[in-house]
Short mmCIF file of C-alpha atoms and ligand atoms in Angstrom, two decimals:
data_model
loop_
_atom_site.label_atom_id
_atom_site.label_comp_id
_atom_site.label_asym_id
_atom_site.label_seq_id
_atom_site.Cartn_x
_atom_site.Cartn_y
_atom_site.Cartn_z
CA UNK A 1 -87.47 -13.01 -86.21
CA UNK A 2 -90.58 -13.33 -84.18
CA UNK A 3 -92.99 -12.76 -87.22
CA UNK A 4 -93.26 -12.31 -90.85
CA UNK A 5 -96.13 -10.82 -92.86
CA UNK A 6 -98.45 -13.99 -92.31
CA UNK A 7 -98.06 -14.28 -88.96
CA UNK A 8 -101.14 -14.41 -87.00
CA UNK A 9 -101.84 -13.42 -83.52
CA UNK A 10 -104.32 -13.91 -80.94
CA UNK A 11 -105.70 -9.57 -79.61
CA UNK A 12 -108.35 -9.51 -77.41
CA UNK A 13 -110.28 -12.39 -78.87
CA UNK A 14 -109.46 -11.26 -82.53
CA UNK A 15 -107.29 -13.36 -85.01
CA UNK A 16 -105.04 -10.39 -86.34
CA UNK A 17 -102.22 -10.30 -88.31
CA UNK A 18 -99.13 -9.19 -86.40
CA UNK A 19 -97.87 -6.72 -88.74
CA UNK A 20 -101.08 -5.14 -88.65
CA UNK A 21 -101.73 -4.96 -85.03
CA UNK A 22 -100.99 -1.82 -82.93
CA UNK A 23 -100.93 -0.82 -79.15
CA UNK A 24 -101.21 2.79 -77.47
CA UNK A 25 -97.81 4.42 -76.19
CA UNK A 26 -99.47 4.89 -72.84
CA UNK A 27 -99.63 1.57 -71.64
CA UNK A 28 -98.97 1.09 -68.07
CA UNK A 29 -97.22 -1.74 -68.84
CA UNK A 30 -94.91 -0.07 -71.55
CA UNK A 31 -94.46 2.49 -69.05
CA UNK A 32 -93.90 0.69 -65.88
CA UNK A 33 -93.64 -2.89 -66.25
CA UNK A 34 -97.32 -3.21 -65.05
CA UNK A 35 -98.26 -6.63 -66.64
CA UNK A 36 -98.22 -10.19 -66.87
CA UNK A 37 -96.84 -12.93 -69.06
CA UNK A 38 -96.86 -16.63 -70.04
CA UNK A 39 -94.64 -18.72 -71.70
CA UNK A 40 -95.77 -22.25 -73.04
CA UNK A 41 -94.05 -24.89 -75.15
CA UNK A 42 -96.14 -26.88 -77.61
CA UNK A 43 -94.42 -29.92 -79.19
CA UNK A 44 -95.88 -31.98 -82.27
CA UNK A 45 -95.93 -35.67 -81.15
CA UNK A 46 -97.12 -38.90 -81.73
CA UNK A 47 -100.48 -37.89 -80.85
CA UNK A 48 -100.72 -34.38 -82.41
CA UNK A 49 -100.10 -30.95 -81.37
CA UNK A 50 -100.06 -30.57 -77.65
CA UNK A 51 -99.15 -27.73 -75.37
CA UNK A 52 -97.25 -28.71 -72.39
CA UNK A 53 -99.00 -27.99 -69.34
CA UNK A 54 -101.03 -25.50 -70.90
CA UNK A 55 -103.71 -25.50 -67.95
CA UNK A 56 -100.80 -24.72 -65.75
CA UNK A 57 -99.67 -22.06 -67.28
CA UNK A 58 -102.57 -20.20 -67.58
CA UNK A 59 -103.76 -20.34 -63.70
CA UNK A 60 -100.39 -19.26 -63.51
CA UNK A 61 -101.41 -16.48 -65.88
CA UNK A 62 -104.61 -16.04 -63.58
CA UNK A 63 -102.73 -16.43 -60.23
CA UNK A 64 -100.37 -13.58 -61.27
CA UNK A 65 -103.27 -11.46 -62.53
CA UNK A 66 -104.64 -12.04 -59.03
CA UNK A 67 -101.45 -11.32 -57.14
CA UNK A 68 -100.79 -7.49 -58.47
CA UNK A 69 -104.61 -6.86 -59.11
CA UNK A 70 -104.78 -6.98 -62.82
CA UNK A 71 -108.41 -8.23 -63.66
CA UNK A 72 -108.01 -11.78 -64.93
CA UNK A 73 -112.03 -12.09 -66.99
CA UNK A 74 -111.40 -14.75 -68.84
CA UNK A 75 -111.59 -18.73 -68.92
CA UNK A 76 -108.40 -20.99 -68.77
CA UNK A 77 -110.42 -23.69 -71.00
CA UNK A 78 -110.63 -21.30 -73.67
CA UNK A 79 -107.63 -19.89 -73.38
CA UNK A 80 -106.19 -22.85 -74.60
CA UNK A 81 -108.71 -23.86 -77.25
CA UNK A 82 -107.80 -20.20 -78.72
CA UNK A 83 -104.02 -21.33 -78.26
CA UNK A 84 -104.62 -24.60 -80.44
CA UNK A 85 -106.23 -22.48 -82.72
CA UNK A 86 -103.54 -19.81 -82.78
CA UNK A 87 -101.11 -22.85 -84.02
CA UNK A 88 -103.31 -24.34 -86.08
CA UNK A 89 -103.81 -20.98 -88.10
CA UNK A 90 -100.38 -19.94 -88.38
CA UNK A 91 -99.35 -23.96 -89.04
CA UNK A 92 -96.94 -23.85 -86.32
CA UNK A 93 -96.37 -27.68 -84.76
CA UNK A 94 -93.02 -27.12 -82.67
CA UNK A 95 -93.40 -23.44 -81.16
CA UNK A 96 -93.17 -21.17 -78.20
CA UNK A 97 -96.52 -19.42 -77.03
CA UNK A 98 -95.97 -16.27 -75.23
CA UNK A 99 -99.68 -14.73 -73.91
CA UNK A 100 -99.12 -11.41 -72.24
CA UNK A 101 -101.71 -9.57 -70.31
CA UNK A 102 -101.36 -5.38 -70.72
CA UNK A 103 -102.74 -2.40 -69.14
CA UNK A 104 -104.76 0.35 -70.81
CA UNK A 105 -103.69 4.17 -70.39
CA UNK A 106 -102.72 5.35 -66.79
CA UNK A 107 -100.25 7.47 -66.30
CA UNK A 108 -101.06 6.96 -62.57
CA UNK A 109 -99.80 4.53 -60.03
CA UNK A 110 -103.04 2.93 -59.44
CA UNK A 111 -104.59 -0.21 -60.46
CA UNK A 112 -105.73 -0.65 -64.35
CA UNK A 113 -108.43 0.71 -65.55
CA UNK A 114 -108.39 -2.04 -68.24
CA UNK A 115 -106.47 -4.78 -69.87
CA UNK A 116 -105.51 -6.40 -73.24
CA UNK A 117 -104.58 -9.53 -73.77
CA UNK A 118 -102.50 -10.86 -76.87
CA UNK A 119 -101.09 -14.51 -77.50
CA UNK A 120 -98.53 -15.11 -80.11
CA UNK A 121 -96.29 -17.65 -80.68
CA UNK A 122 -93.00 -18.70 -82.69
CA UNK A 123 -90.98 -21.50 -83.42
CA UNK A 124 -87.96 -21.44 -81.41
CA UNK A 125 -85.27 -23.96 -80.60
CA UNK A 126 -83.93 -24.88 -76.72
CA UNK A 127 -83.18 -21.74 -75.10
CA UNK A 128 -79.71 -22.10 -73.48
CA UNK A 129 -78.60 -24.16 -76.23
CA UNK A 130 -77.87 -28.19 -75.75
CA UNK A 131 -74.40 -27.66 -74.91
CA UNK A 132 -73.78 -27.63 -70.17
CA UNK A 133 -73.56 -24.21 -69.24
CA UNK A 134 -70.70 -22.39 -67.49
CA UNK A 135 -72.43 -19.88 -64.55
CA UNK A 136 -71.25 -17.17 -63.26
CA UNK A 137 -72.81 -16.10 -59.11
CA UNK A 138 -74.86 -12.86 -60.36
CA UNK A 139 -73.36 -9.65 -58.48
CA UNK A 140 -77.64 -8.92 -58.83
CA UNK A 141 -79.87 -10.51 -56.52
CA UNK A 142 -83.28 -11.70 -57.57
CA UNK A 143 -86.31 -8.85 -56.22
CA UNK A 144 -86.73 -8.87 -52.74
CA UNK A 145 -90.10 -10.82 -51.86
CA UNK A 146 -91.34 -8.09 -49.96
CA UNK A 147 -90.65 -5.42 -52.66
CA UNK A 148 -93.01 -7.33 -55.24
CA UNK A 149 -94.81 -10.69 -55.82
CA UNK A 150 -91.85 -12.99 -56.53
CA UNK A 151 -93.98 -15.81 -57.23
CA UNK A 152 -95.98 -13.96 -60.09
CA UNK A 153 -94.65 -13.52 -64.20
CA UNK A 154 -94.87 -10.04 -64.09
CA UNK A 155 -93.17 -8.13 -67.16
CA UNK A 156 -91.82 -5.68 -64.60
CA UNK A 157 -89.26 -8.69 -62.64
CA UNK A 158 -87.68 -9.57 -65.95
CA UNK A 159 -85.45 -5.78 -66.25
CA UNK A 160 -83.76 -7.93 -63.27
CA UNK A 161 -83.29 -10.56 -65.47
CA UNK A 162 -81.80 -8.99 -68.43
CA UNK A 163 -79.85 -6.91 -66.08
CA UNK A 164 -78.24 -10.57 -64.62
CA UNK A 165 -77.80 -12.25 -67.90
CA UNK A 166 -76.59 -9.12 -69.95
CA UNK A 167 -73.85 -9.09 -67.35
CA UNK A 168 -73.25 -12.73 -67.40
CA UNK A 169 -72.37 -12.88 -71.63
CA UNK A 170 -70.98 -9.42 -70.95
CA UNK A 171 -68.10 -11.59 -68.84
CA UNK A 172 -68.00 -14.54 -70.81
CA UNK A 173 -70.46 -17.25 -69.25
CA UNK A 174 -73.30 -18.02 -70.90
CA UNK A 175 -76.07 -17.50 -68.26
CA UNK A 176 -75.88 -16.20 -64.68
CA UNK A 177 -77.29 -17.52 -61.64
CA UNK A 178 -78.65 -15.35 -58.81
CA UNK A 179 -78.99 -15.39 -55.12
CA UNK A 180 -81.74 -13.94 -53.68
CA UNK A 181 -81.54 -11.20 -50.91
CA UNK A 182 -79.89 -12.73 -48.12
CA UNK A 183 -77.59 -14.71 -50.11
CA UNK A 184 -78.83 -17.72 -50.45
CA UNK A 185 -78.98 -20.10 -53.94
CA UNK A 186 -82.28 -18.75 -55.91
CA UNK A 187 -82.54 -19.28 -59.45
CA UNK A 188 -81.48 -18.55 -63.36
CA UNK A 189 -82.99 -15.74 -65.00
CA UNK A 190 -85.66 -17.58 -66.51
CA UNK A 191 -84.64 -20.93 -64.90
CA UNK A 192 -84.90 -22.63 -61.79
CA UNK A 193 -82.16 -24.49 -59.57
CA UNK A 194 -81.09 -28.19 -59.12
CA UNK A 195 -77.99 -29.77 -57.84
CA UNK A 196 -76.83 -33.11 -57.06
CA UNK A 197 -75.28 -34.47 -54.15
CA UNK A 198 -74.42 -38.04 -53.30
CA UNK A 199 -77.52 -39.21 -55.73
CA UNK A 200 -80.07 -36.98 -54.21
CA UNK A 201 -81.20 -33.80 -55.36
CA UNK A 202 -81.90 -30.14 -53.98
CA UNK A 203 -83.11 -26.96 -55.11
CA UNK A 204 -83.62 -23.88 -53.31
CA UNK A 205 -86.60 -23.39 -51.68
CA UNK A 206 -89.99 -21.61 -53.09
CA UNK A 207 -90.34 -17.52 -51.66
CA UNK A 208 -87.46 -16.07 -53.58
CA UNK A 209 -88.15 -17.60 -56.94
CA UNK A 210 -90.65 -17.92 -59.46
CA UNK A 211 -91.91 -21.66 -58.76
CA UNK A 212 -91.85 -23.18 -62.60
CA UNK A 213 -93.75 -25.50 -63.83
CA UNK A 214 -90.88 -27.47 -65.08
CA UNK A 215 -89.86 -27.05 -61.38
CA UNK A 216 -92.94 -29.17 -60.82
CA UNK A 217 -92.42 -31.45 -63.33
CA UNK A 218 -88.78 -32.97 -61.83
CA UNK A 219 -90.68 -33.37 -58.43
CA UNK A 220 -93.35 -35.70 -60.02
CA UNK A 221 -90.93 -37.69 -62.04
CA UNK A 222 -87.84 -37.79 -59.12
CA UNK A 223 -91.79 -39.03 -57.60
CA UNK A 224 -91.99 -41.57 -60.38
CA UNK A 225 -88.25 -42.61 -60.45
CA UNK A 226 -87.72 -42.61 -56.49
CA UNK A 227 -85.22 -39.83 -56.66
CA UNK A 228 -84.63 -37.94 -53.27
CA UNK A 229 -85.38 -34.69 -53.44
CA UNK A 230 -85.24 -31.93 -51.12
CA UNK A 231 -85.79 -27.85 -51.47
CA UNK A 232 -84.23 -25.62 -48.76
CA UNK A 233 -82.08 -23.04 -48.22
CA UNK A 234 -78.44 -23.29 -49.83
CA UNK A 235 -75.58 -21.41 -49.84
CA UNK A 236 -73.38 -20.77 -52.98
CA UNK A 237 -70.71 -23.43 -51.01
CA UNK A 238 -73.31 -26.34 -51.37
CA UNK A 239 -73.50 -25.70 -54.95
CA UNK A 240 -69.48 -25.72 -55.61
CA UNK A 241 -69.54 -28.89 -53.89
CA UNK A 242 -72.07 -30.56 -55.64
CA UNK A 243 -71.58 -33.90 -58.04
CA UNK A 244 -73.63 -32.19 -60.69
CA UNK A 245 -76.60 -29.34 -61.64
CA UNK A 246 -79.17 -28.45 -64.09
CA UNK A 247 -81.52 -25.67 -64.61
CA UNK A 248 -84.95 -26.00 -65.85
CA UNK A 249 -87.47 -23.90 -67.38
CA UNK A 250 -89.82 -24.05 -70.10
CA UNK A 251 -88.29 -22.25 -72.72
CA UNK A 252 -84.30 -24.21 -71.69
CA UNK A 253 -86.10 -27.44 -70.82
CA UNK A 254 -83.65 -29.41 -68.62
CA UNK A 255 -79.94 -28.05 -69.21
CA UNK A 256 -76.58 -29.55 -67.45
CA UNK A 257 -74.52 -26.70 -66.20
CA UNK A 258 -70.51 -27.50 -66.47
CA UNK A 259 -69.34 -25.55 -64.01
CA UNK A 260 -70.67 -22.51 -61.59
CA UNK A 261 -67.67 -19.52 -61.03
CA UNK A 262 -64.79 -21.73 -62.71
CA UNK A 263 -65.70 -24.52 -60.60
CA UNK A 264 -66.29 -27.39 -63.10
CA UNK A 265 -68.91 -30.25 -61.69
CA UNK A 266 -66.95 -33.80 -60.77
CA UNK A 267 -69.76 -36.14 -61.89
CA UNK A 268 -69.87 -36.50 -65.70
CA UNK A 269 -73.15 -35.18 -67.31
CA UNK A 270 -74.26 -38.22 -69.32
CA UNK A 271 -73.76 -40.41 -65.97
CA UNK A 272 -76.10 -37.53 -63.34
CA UNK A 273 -79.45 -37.54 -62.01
CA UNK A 274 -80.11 -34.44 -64.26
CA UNK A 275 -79.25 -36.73 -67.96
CA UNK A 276 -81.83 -38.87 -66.89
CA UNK A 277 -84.14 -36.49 -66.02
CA UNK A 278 -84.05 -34.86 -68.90
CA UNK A 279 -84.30 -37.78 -70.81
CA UNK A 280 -86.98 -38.74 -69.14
CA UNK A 281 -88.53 -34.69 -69.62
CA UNK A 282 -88.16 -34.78 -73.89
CA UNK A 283 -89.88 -37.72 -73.61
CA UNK A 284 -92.65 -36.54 -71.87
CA UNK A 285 -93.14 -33.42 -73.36
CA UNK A 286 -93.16 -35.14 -76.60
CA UNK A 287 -95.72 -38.32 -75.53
CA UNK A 288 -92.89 -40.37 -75.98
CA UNK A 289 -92.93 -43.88 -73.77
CA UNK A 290 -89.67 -43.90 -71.70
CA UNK A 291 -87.91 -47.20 -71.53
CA UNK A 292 -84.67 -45.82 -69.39
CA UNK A 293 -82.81 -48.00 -66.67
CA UNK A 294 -82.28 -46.76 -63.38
CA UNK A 295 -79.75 -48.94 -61.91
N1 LIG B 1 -87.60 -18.63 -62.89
C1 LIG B 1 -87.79 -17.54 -63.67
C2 LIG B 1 -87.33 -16.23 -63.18
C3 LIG B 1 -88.42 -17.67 -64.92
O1 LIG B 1 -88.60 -16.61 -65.71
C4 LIG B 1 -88.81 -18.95 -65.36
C5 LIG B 1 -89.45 -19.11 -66.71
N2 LIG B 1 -90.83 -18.91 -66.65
C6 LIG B 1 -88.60 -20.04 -64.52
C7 LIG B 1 -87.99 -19.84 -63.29
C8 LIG B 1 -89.04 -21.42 -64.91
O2 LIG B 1 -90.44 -21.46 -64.94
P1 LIG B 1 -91.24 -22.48 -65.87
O3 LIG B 1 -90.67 -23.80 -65.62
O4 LIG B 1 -92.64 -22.36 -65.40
O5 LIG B 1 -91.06 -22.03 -67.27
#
């Protein structure tokens, strides 16, 4: 479960425990997916507790505020001293942080009259499991970017993503993969998109995703480790044909997918662009030095 009776959470600037802490039924965001969300990994390592990326995440937090006219008053660097805090208080070294930004009463389609914000976290393993995936092409297409702000973590975009993934266990993959609305390659359902092809990589351009910060992360170190890399758009073909994918997220980390519709990948995991990278990625996220060959 998520918490216990000693679980502590971060509500509007209060440590609170979570049993104890309540919300109004008349939440815009309970009512229509009006709000905003975060999710950060913190990892204990050599040096400590650290968040990964934390200042990311939150100007993502911000950005997304900004994008669908929440009001955003508060300051990233505290954010994350109150997230340290949060950890340190509930004595949590490996965990997930999930800060969520919610609307007051409004039963009206207008913009909030004000906001909450809670952070909570849990300890939580990899996501998607260590095991490759097996995909199956979503019959759902990820939001339309002129019907919302793709680019924003708002609550509201994830009934598309249960919607995707319910179906996919429902048929007996374990996650699904979605185009976005004019059939091109877009993303997981809380993951984004690589594939291999003759030792480069590609992943589908950003305006039909949410751009992760993990996302960000394989373009600095293909950067580091002069991988090729290119984002554009790609067609469900270019995928089948590929020597090898991952996905990527915070919460799944860097996962190998074994094969997309019944197509299994030629190239063998352990010998891909994507087993080095994330390699390369648990070190990192852990302060770990890599020593990994790249011949
Ligand atoms: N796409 C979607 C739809 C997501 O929900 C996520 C998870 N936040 C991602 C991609 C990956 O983003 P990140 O690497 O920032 O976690």
């Amino acid at each position: 479960m998520y918490f216990n009776e000693q679980t502590i959470i971060l509500l509007n600037g209060n440590f609170v425990k979570a049993e104890e802490s309540k919300t109004d039924l008349y939440s815009q965001t309970l009512h229509y997916g009006y709000g905003v969300f975060e999710g950060i990994r913190a990892y204990n390592t050599p040096n400590g507790v650290r968040l990964f990326k934390a200042k990311e995440h939150y100007e993502r937090l911000k950005k997304s505020c900004e994008l669908i006219n929440i009001p955003f008053d508060y300051s990233v660097d505290d954010l994350i001293k109150q997230t340290y805090k949060l950890l340190e208080i509930n004595n949590f070294e490996d965990a997930y942080i999930r800060p969520i930004i919610f609307c007051s009463p409004n039963m009206s389609l207008t913009m909030p009259v004000g906001v909450s914000l809670m952070i909570c976290a849990w300890q939580w393993g990899a996501y998607l499991g260590d095991n490759l995936l097996n995909l199956c092409i979503s019959s759902y297409c990820r939001p339309h970017p002129r019907s919302t702000k793709i680019e924003a973590k708002v609550c509201g975009h994830y009934v598309n993503s249960i919607l995707a993934t319910s179906e996919a266990k429902f048929k007996g993959f374990d996650e699904a993969l979605l185009l976005d609305s004019d059939g091109f390659l877009a993303e997981g359902p809380g993951s984004n998109l690589f594939f291999e092809k003759n030792e480069k990589l590609h992943t589908p351009k950003k305006g039909n995703i949410l751009p992760g910060i993990t996302r960000a992360t394989v373009f600095e170190l293909c950067q580091k480790l002069e991988i090729p890399i290119e984002e554009g758009d790609y067609l469900t073909e270019d995928l089948l044909k590929a020597d090898s994918a991952f996905l990527c997220g915070t919460a799944a980390e860097i996962v190998g997918i074994n094969s997309v519709a019944y197509k299994t990948f030629p190239l063998n995991w352990e010998k891909s662009l994507g087993k080095k990278l994330q390699t390369v990625y648990k070190n990192l996220v852990v302060e770990r030095e890599t020593s990994i060959s790249w011949n």
